[in-house]
Structures are given as structure tokens and as C-alpha cells.
Coordinates of C-alpha atoms and ligand atoms in Angstrom, one line a residue:
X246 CA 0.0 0.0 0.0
X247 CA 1.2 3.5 -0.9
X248 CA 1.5 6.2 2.4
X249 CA 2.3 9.7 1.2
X250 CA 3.1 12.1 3.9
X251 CA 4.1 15.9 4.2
X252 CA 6.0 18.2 6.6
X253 CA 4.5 22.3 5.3
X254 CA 7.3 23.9 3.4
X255 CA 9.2 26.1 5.7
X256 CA 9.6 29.7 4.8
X257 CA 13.2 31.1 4.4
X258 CA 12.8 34.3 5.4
X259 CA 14.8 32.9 8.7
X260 CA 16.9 30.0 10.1
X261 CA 15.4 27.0 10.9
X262 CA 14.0 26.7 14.7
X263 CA 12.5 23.8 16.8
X264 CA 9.2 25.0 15.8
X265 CA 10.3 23.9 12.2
X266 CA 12.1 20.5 13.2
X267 CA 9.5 19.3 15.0
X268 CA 6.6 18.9 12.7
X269 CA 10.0 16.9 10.0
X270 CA 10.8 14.7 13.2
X271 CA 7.1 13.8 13.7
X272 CA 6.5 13.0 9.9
X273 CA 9.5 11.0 9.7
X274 CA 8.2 9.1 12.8
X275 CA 5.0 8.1 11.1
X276 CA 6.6 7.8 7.7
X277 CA 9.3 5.0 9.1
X278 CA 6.8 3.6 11.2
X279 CA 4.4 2.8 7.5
X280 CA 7.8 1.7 6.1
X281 CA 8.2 -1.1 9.1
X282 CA 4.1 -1.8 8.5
X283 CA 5.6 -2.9 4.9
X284 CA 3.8 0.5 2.9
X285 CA 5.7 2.2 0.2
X286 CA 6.2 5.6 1.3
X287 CA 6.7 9.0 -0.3
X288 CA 7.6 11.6 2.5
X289 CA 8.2 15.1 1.5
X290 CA 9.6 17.8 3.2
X291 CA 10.9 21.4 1.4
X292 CA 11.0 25.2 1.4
X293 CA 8.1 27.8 0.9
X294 CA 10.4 30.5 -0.7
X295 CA 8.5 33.0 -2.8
X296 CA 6.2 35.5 -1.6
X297 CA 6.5 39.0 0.4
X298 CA 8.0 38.2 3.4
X299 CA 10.6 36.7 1.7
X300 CA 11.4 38.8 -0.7
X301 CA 11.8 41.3 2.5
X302 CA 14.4 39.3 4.6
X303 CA 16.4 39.2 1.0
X304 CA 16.4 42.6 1.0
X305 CA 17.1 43.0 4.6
X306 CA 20.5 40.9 3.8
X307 CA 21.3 42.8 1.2
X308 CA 21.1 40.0 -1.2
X309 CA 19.1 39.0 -4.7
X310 CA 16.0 37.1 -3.4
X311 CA 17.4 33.9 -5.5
X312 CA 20.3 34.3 -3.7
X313 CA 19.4 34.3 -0.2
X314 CA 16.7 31.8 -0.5
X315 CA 19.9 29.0 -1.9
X316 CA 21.5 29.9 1.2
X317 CA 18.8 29.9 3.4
X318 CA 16.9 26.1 1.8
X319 CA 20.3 24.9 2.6
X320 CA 20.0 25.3 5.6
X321 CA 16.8 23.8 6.2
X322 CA 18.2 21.0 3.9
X323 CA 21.0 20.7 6.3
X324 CA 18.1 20.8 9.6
X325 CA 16.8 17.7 7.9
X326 CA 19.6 15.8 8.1
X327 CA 20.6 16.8 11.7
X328 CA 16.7 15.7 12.8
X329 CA 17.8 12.1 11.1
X330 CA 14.8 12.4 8.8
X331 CA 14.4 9.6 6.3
X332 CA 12.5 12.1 3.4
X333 CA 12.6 11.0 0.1
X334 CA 12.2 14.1 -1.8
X335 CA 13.0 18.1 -0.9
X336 CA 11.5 20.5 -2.7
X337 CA 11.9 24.0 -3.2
X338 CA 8.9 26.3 -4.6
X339 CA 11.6 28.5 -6.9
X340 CA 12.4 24.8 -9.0
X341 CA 11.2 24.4 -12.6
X342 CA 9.3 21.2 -11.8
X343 CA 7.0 23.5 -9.1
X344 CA 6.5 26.8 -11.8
X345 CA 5.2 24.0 -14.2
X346 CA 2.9 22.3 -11.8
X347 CA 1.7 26.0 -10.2
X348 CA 0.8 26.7 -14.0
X349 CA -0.8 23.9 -15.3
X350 CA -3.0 24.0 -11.9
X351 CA -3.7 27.6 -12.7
X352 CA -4.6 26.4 -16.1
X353 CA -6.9 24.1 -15.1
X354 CA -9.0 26.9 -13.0
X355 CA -9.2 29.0 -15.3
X356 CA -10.6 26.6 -18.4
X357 CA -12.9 25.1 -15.7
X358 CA -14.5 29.3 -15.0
X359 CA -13.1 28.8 -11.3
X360 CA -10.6 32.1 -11.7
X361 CA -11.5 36.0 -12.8
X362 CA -10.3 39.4 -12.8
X363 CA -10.7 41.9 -10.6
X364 CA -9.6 44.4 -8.0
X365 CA -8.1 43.5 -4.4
X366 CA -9.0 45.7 -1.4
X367 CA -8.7 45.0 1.7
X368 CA -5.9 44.0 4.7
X369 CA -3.0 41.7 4.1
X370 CA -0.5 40.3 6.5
X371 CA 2.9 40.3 5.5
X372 CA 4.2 37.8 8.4
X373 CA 1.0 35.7 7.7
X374 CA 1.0 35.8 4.3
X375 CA -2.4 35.9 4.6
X376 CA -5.9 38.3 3.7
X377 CA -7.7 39.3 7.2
X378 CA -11.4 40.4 6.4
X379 CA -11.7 43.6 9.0
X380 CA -13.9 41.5 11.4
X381 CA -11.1 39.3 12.2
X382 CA -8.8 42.3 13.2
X383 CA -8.0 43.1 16.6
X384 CA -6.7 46.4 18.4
X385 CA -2.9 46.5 19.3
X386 CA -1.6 48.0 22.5
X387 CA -0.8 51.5 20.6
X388 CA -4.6 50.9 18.6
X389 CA -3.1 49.6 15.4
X390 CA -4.6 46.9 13.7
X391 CA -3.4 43.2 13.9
X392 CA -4.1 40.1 12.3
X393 CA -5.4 37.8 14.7
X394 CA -1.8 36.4 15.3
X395 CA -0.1 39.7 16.6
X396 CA 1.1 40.6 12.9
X397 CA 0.5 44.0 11.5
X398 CA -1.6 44.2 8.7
X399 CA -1.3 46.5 5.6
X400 CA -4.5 48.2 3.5
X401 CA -3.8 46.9 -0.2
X402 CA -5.7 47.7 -3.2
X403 CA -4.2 46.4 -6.4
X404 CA -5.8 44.4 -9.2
X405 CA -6.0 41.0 -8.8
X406 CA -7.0 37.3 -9.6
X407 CA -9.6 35.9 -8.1
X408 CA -10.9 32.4 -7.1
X409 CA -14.6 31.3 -6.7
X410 CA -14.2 30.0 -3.3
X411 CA -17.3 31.6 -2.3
X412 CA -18.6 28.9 -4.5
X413 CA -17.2 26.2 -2.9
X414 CA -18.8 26.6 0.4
X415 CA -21.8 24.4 0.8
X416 CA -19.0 21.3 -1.2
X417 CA -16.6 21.9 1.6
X418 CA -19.3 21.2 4.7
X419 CA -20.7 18.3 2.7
X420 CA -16.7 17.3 2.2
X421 CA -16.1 17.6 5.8
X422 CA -18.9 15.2 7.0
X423 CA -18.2 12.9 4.3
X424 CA -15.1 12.6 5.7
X425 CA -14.9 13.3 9.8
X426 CA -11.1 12.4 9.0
X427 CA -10.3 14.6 7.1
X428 CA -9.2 16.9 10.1
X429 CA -8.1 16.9 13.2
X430 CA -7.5 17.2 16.4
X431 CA -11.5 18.3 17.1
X432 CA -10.9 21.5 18.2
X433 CA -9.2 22.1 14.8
X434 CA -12.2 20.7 13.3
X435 CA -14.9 22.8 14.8
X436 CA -12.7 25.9 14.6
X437 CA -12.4 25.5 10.4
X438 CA -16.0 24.1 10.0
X439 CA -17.3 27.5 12.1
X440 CA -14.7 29.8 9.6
X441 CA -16.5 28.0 6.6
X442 CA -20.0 28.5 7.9
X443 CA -19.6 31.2 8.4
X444 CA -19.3 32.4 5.0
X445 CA -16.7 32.5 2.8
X446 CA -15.4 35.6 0.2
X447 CA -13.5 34.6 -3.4
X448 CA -10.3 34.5 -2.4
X449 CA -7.2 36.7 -4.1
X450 CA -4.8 34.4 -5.7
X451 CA -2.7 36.8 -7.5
X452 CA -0.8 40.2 -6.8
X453 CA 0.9 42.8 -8.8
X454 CA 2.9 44.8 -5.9
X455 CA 5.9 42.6 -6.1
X456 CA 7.6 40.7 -8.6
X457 CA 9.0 37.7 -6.2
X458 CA 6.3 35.2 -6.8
X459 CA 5.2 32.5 -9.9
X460 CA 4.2 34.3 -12.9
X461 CA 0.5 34.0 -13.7
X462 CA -0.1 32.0 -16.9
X463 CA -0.8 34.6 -19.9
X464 CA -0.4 37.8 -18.0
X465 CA 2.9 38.1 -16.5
X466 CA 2.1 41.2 -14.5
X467 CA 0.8 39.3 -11.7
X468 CA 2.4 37.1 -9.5
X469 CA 0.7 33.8 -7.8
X470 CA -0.8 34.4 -4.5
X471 CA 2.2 32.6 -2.4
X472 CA -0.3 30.1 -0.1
X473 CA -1.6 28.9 -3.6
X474 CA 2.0 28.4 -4.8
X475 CA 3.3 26.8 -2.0
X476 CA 0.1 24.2 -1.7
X477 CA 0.8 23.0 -4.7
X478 CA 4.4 21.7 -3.8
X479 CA 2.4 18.6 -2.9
X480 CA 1.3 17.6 -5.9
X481 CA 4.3 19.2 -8.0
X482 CA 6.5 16.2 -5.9
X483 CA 3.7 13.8 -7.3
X484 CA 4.6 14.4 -10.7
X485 CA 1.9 17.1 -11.4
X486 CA 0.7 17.9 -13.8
X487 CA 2.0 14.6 -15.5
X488 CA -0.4 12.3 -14.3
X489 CA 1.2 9.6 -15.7
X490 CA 4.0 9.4 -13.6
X491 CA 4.5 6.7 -11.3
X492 CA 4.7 8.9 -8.9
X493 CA 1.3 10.1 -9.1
X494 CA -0.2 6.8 -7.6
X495 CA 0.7 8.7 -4.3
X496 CA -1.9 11.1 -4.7
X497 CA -4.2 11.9 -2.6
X498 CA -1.7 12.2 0.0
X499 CA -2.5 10.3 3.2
X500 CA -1.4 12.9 5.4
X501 CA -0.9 16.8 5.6
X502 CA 1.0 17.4 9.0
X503 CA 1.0 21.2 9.5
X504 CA 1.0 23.7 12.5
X505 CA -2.3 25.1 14.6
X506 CA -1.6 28.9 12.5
X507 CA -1.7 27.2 8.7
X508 CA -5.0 24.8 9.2
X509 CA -7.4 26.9 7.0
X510 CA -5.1 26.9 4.3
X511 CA -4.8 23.4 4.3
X512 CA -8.3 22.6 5.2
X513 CA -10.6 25.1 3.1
X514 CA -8.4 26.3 0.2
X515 CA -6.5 23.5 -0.7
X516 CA -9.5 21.0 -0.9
X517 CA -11.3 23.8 -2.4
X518 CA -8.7 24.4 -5.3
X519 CA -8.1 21.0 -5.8
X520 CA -11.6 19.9 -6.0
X521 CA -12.3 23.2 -8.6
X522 CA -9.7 22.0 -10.5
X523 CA -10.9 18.2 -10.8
X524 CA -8.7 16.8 -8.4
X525 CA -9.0 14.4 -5.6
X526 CA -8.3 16.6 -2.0
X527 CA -5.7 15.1 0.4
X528 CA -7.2 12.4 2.7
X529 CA -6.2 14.0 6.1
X530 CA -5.0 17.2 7.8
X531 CA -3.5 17.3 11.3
X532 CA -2.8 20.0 12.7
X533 CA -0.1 19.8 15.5
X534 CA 0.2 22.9 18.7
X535 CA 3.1 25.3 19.4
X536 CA 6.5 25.0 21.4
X537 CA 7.5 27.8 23.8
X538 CA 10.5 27.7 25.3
X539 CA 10.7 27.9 29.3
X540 CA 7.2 28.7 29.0
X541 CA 7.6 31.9 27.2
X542 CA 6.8 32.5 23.0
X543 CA 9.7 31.8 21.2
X544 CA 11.3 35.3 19.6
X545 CA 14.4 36.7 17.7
X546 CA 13.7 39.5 20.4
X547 CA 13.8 37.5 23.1
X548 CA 16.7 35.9 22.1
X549 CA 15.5 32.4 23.1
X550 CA 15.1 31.0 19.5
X551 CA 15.7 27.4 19.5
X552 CA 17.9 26.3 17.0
X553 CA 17.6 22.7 16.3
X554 CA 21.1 21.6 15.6
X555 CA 22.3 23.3 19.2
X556 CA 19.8 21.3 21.1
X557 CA 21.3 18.0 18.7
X558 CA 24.7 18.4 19.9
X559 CA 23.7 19.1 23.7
X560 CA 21.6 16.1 24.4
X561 CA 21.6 14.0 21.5
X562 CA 19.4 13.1 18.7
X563 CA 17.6 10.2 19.8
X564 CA 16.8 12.2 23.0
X565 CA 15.5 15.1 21.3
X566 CA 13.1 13.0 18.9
X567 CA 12.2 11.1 21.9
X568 CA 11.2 14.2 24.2
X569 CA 9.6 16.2 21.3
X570 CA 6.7 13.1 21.0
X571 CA 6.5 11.9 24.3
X572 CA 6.3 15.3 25.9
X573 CA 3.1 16.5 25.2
X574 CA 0.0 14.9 23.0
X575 CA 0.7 15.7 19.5
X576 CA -2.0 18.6 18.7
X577 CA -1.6 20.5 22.1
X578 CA 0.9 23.1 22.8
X579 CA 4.0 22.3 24.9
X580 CA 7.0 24.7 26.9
X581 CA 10.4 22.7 25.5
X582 CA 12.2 23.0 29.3
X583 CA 15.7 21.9 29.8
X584 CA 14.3 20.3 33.2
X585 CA 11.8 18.4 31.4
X586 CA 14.2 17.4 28.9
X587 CA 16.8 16.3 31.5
X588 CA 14.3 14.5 33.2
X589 CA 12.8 12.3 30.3
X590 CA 16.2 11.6 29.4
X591 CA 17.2 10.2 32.6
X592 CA 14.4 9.1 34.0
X593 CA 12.9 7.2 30.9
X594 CA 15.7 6.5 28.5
X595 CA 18.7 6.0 30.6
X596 CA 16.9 4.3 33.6
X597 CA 13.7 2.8 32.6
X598 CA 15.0 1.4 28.8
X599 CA 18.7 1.9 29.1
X600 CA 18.9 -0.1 32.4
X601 CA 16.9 -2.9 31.5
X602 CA 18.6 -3.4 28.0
X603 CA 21.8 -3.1 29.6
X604 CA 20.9 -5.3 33.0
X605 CA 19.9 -8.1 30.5
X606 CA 22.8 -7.9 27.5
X607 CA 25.8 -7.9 30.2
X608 CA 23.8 -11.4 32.0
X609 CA 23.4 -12.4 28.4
X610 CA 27.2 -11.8 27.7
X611 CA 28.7 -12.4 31.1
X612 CA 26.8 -16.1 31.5
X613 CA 25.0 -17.1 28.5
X614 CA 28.4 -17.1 26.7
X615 CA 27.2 -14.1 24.5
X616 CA 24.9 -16.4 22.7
X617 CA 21.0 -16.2 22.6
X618 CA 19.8 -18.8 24.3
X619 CA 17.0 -21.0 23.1
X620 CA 12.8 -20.9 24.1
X621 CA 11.9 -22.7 26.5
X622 CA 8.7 -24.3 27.7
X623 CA 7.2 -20.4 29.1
X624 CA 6.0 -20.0 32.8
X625 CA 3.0 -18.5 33.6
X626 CA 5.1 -14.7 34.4
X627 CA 7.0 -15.8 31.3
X628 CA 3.8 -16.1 29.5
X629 CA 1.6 -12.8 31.0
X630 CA 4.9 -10.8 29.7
X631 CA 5.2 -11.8 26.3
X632 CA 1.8 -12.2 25.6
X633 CA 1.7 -8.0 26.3
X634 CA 4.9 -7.7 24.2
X635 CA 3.7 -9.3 21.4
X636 CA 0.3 -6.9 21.5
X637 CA 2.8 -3.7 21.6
X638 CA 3.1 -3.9 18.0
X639 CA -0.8 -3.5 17.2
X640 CA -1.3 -1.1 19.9
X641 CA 1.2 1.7 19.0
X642 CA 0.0 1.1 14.8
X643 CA -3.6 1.7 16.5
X644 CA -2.0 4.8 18.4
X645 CA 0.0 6.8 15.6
X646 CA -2.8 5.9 13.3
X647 CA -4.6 8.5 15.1
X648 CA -1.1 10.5 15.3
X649 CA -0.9 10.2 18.7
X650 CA 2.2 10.1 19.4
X651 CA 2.7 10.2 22.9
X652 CA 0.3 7.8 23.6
X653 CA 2.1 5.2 21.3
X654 CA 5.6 5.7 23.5
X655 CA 3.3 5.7 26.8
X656 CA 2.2 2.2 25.1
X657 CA 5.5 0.9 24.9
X658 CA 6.5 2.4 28.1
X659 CA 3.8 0.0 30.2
X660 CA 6.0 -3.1 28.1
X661 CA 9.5 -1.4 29.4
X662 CA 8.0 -1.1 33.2
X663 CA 6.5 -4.9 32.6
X664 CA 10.1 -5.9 31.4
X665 CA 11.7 -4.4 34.4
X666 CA 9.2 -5.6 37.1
X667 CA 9.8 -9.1 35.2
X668 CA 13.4 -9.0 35.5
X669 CA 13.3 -7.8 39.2
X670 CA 10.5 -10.7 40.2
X671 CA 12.9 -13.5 38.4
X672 CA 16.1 -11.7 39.8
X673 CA 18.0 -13.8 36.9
X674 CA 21.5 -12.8 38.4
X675 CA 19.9 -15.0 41.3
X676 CA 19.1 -17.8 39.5
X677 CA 22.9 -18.1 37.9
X678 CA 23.4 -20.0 41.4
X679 CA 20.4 -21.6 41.9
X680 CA 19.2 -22.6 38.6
X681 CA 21.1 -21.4 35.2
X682 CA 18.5 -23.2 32.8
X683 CA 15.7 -21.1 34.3
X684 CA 18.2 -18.3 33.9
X685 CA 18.7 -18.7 30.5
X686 CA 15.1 -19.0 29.7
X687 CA 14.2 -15.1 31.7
X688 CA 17.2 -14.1 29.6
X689 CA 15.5 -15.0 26.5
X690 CA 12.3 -13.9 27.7
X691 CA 13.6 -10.4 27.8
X692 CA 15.8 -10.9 24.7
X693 CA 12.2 -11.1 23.0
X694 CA 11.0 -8.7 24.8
X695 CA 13.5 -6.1 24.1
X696 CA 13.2 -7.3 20.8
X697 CA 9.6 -5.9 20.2
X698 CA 10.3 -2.8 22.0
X699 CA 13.7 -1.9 20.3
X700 CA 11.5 -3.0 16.7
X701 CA 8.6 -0.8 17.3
X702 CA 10.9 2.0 18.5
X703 CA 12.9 2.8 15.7
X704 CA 11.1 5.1 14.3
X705 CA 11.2 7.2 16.9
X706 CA 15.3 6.5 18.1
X707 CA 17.0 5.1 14.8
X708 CA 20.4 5.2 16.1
X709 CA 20.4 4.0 19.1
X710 CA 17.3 1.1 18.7
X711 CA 19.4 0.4 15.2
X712 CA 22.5 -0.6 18.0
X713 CA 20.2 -2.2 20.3
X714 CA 19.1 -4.5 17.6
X715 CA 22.3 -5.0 16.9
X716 CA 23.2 -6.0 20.7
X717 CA 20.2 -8.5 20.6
X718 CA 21.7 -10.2 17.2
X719 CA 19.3 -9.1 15.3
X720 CA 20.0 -9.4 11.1
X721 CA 19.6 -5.8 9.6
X722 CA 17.0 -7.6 7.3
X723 CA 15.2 -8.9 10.1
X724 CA 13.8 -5.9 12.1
X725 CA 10.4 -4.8 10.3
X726 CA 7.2 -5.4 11.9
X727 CA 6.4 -8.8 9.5
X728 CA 10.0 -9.8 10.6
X729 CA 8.3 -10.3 14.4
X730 CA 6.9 -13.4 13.8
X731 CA 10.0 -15.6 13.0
X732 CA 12.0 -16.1 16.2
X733 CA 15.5 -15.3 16.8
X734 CA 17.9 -18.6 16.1
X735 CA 18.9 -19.7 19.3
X736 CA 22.7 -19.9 19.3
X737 CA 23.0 -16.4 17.8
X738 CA 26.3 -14.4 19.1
X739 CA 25.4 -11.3 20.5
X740 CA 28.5 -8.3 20.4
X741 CA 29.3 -7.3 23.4
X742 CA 26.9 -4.9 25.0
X743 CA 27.5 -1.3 25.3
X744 CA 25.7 1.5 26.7
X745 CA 22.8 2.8 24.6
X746 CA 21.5 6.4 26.6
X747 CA 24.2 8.4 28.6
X748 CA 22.5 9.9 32.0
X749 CA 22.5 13.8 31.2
X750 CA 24.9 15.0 33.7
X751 CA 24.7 18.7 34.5
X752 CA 27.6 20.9 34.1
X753 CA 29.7 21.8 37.1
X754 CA 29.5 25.5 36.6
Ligands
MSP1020 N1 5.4 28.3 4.5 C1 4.3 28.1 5.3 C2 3.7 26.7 5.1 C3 3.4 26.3 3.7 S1 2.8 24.7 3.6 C4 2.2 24.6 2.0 C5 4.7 28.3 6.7 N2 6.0 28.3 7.0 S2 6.6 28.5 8.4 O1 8.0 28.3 8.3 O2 6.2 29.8 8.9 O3 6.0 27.5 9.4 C6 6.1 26.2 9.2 C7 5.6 25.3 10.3 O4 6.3 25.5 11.5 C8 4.1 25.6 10.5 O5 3.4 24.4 10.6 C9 4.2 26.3 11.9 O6 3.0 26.0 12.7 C10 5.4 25.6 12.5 N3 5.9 26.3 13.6 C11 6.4 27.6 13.6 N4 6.7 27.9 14.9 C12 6.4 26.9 15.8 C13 6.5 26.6 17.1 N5 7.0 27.5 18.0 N6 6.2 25.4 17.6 C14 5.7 24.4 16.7 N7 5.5 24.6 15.4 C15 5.8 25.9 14.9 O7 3.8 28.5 7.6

């Protein structure tokens, strides 16, 4: 089965922040997870780099907007890497391949009567790239406007295209309960489903104010709107408009992952624009909450801007992944703490997983000659703990289905405590004396057992579950979910164990 997942294009009017690593480490969680279900995944990730905002950081650095925006999708090219994500395709919205798609899309409206000319008025957003109606405004401290989001908003009146999304109203509500699905969480839900109701004006798709944009087919004094330019980035990586291309089989995507502030686009114009243009709409839209660091908003004026690769080098990758999904129910908003982080690390990784796997590969290699020893007839404790092991499997799939990831690791969690209870109750360092045949059949108990942890976590840790599956003798070919159900050959070495999660140790000073 195909799985097609996104990350939203990141803007690069700035260097990439946690904010921005967070949404590619929790796509790349669900995207290797469908690759150990046995799915053929697409996962795309890329750069949003046309538009106003944009074209204004260029300027503020003194540089060519083409320029700057090669340096700056380098970056988030490079951010990608350092998160360990596993995407098979970047794209950037100033490539050939995108112009084309953006064009033939527009095409499409157009023959189909879904675009027209006429004049813009009304308040824009620069920081938002987004059109406010003046209901939605709110009063500032000094009485200026603002967007609903804090940013300021500018009058514009220029001529412009337009797209009938006024039209498209009554096809959206029927869409959406078609298909409760289609968003979530709830609150997300009820918040775009009131927006629609609401009432919904044709929406401007084109500008003439600035030149930093995609041309408009056939009249090359206006520039594509950048949210309907940078929404199509996920069908430009599917091959559109050649719908031929193998590539297209992954459309509809399966999954949109985007932030709280970007919903609407995702949720009303996108399905709006693809359905106007005779396209199948993306089957699902998630919309996840916002970091703050220490409890306060993240800001270049505050000074307390995460940057993704710092945080890498201080605690570790595996850590980082870990914390960002465990921390807080995907969906909510969280405060990234270094306490909290500190804590998780010790407390969960480095005691709970990285004790147990540790306690159980030095037995292993200190009395069981560094071999796996073979199954044995199972006693009832033997049988209660690997009976919940072998359900982990189905019950974190059933967990991030719903992309909740938290609730997945707090699944496999309730296996590690099992796993450590069961090791303390058979006290297998006990039995060496008493009875080493009954030793070597707890050992292989939790060989199995760490087995089907260490399996189901990779996605989340692929370094360090890659070496604990290693520790545990377990062939690289052999560690997909389907891979489960053949046991381990008894008689397999095992390397010698090594620590897999340092204890975060603070610094003297
Ligand atoms: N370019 C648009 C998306 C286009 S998708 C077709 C955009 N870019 S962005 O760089 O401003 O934001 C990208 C994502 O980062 C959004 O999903 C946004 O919610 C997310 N985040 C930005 N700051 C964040 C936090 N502090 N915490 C969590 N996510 C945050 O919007």
C-alpha cells in the first residue's frame, strides 16, 4: 500500500528553529513507522520560498531574493539531516518542476471558470502571508490593527485574480462530513467548519505589488498568491501535472502534517482548489500545537530561539526525537524546558530502557556465553509478559494511526515497566546459582522482549534502537514489523553490550 506524507514547506525568510524540526521529526516518525508496517512511502519535506515576506528578509540581507533563498533552503536542507529524517524528496517552490505544476493547476482553474479578474482591497498580512477580512482584526496596545496572530496588517488595493471559493462553500461542509477524518484534532475541526459556515469571500490568488512570486499563466504582470503556490508543492512532488507518472499513484496524499496557525489553508483552500480543478483533495490534515521555550513565546527578540542543531549536539538526537513526541499529546501546545528534557532523558531513556537493556545484555554476555539462548517451555510470568509484548506492536500502529504520538511511547512504556518488574520478580542474576536453565530462559524472555520494543521503537530512536538491535543479534534484514513473527535462532552471538542512553549530567559550573 502507498502512504504519502508531508511536513509544510518552511519559509526562508529565517533560520530553521525547533518549531520547524518538530513537525519533520514527527513525519518522519509516522513515515518509518508505515515503512516497518511494509507500505511504500513518499515523505516530502521542502522550502516555501517566494512571496513578500521573503522577498523582504532578501532585502534585509542585502542580497538577490534567489540568492538568499539558496542559502537559506540549505539550511533547512542541512536541519533535515541533523533531525535524522528519512524524506525521500526536498522540494523547493523556486524549481522548474514546481513553476510548471503551479501553472498547469492555474490552467486548469481557469478553463474550468473557477478564476476572474478583478480588484483586491482589503488588509494583508505580511508575516502571515495571509488576507484578514476587518472582522477578524483586533486592536494592538498602541490601537493599530493586527491580524489575529499579533502581525500587523497593511490596507492593499491592487488588481488582482480571483478564485470562486465563495462557490465552494456548501462542497466543503458536505466534504467535511463525508469525511470526519479529514481533520483533526477536534478542536481544529470545529474551529475551520465554524470559519466555513460562516461564509466564505472569493479569495485573491494573485498580486501585482511585487515581482518575487510564480508568474500567472498569460499575464505576467501578476504574481501567484504565495499560499496557492506553495500548496501546490504537494502535488508538484507527485509528478503534477503529468499524471502519468508513477509517482502520481501517491496522490491523494494520506497525510498533511501542519501547524495550529496554517490549518485553514490546508483545510478550506486547498481542498477547495483541488476539487475546482478536478482533483482528488488530500485524505487527512492534522494539525499539531506550538512550542514555547521555558514557558515563554519563542522570539528573535527575546533571544531564546531554538535552534535545532544546538539542542542536537547538547543532548543527542535520539533524546530530542524522543522528548519532542513523548512530551506533550501531539496537537496541544508544549514549553520545550531543559528540566523536562533532562528529566525524560534520565528518568525514561537512561533508567527505565537503558537499564533494563543493559541489566539483560551484560547477563546475556557475562553467563549465557554471549549467545541467545533458546525458548523454552514459558511460565506463567513468562507467558503474561510476552503475551503483552507481542500486542505492543498492534497497539502503537492503532496509536499513531490517530497520530498520537505520545500515547504510542506511553504504550511501549507500560512493556519497558512490565520488562523491568519481570526481570526484578525473576532476579535472573539470582538464579545463575540456583538454577542457570531457568536463567537462561528469563534471559531469553527479555531478549524477546527487548526485541519488540527496540522493533517498534525505531522510528522514533533510529540510532540507538538500530544498535540495540544489533546487541540482541538481530540481522539488519530482520527488524520490520512482518519480521516479528520468525524467532531469533537460538545460538546467535550477540556483540558485546554497550551503553545505549548516557545519563544527562549537568555541568559543574
Ligand atoms: N510556508 C508556510 C507553510 C506552507 S505549507 C504549504 C509556513 N511556514 S513557516 O516556516 O512559517 O511555518 C512552518 C511550520 O512551522 C508551521 O506548521 C508552523 O506551525 C510551524 N511552527 C512555527 N513555529 C512553531 C513553534 N514555535 N512550535 C511548533 N511549530 C511551529 O507557515
Amino acid at each position: 500500500m502507498k502512504f504519502y506524507i508531508t511536513t509544510p514547506i518552511y519559509y526562508v525568510n529565517g533560520a530553521p528553529h525547533i518549531g520547524h524540526a518538530y513537525t519533520t521529526v514527527a513525519a518522519d516518525v509516522l513515515a518509518r513507522w508505515k515503512r516497518l508496517e511494509g507500505h511504500d512511502v513518499f515523505f516530502l519535506t521542502g522550502t516555501d520560498e517566494h512571496g513578500q515576506k521573503v522577498e523582504k528578509a532578501a532585502a534585509a540581507a542585502g542580497l538577490d531574493p534567489q540568492s538568499f533563498t539558496d542559502r537559506v533552503a540549505e539550511q533547512f536542507r542541512e536541519m533535515t539531516a541533523w533531525m535524522g529524517a528519512s524524506n525521500d524528496d526536498f522540494i523547493r517552490t523556486t524549481e522548474p518542476r514546481h513553476k510548471r505544476a503551479c501553472a498547469a493547476l492555474w490552467q486548469r482553474l481557469a478553463e474550468r471558470g473557477e478564476i476572474y479578474l478583478g480588484e483586491y482591497q482589503g488588509w494583508y498580512a505580511v508575516r502571515d502571508e495571509a488576507f484578514y477580512a476587518e472582522s477578524e482584526l483586533v486592536k494592538g496596545s498602541d490601537g493599530a490593527l493586527l491580524a489575529p496572530s499579533g502581525a500587523p496588517v497593511e490596507w492593499v488595493r491592487e488588481p488582482s485574480y480571483f478564485f470562486r471559493l465563495s462557490a465552494w462553500q456548501d462542497r466543503l461542509l458536505a466534504f467535511y462530513d463525508a469525511h470526519p477524518e479529514f481533520m483533526a484534532p477536534l478542536s481544529r475541526r470545529n474551529e475551520v467548519v465554524n470559519f466555513v459556515k460562516s461564509g466564505l469571500q472569493d479569495l485573491s490568488i494573485s498580486r501585482t505589488s511585487f515581482r518575487w512570486g510564480v508568474p500567472v499563466p498569460g499575464d505576467p504582470g501578476h504574481v501567484m498568491y504565495v499560499w496557492v503556490d506553495a500548496l501546490t508543492n504537494y502535488i508538484t512532488a507527485a509528478g503534477f501535472p503529468d499524471e502519468g507518472a508513477a509517482r502520481w499513484e501517491f496522490w491523494p496524499a494520506d497525510l498533511h502534517l501542519v501547524g495550529k496557525d496554517i490549518i485553514r489553508f490546508h483545510a478550506v483552500y486547498w481542498p477547495a482548489l483541488l476539487m475546482a480543478a478536478g482533483i482528488a483533495p488530500p485524505k487527512r490534515v492534522f494539525a499539531n500545537g506550538w512550542w514555547t521555550v521555558e514557558g515563554e513565546k519563542m522570539s528573535k527578540s527575546l533571544g531564546n530561539v531554538i535552534d535545532p542543531h544546538e539542542l542536537v549536539s547538547r543532548y543527542g538526537l535520539d533524546a530530542v526525537r524522543y522528548f519532542l513526541l513523548r512530551e506533550i499529546p501531539f496537537g496541544n501546545d508544549g514549553s520545550l524546558s531543559h528540566r523536562a528534557l533532562v528529566t525524560r532523558m534520565n528518568d525514561e531513556l537512561a533508567n527505565d530502557l537503558g537499564n533494563l537493556a543493559q541489566r539483560s545484555l551484560s547477563l546475556l554476555a557475562r553467563h549465557c556465553a554471549a549467545s541467545l539462548p533458546a525458548v523454552s517451555a514459558p511460565t506463567v510470568e513468562d507467558e503474561v509478559f510476552l503475551a503483552a509484548a507481542s500486542a505492543l506492536p498492534a497497539r502503537v500502529a492503532e496509536a499513531l494511526d490517530r497520530v498520537a504520538f505520545s500515547e504510542a511511547l506511553e504504550e511501549v512504556w507500560k512493556i519497558v515497566r512490565a520488562a523491568n518488574a519481570y526481570i526484578d520478580h525473576q532476579a535472573p542474576w539470582a538464579l545463575r546459582r540456583t538454577d542457570p536453565p531457568r536463567m537462561a530462559a528469563v534471559l531469553r524472555v527479555l531478549a524477546d522482549g527487548l526485541r519488540i520494543i527496540a522493533t517498534v521503537l525505531q522510528p522514533f530512536m533510529p540510532g540507538s534502537m538500530a544498535r540495540m538491535l544489533d546487541q540482541l543479534g538481530v540481522p539488519a534484514g530482520a527488524r520490520d514489523l512482518a519480521a516479528l513473527g520468525a524467532p531469533l535462532a537460538a545460538g546467535t552471538e550477540l556483540p558485546a553490550p554497550q551503553a545505549l542512553f548516557p545519563r544527562f549530567v549537568e555541568d559543574a559550573a
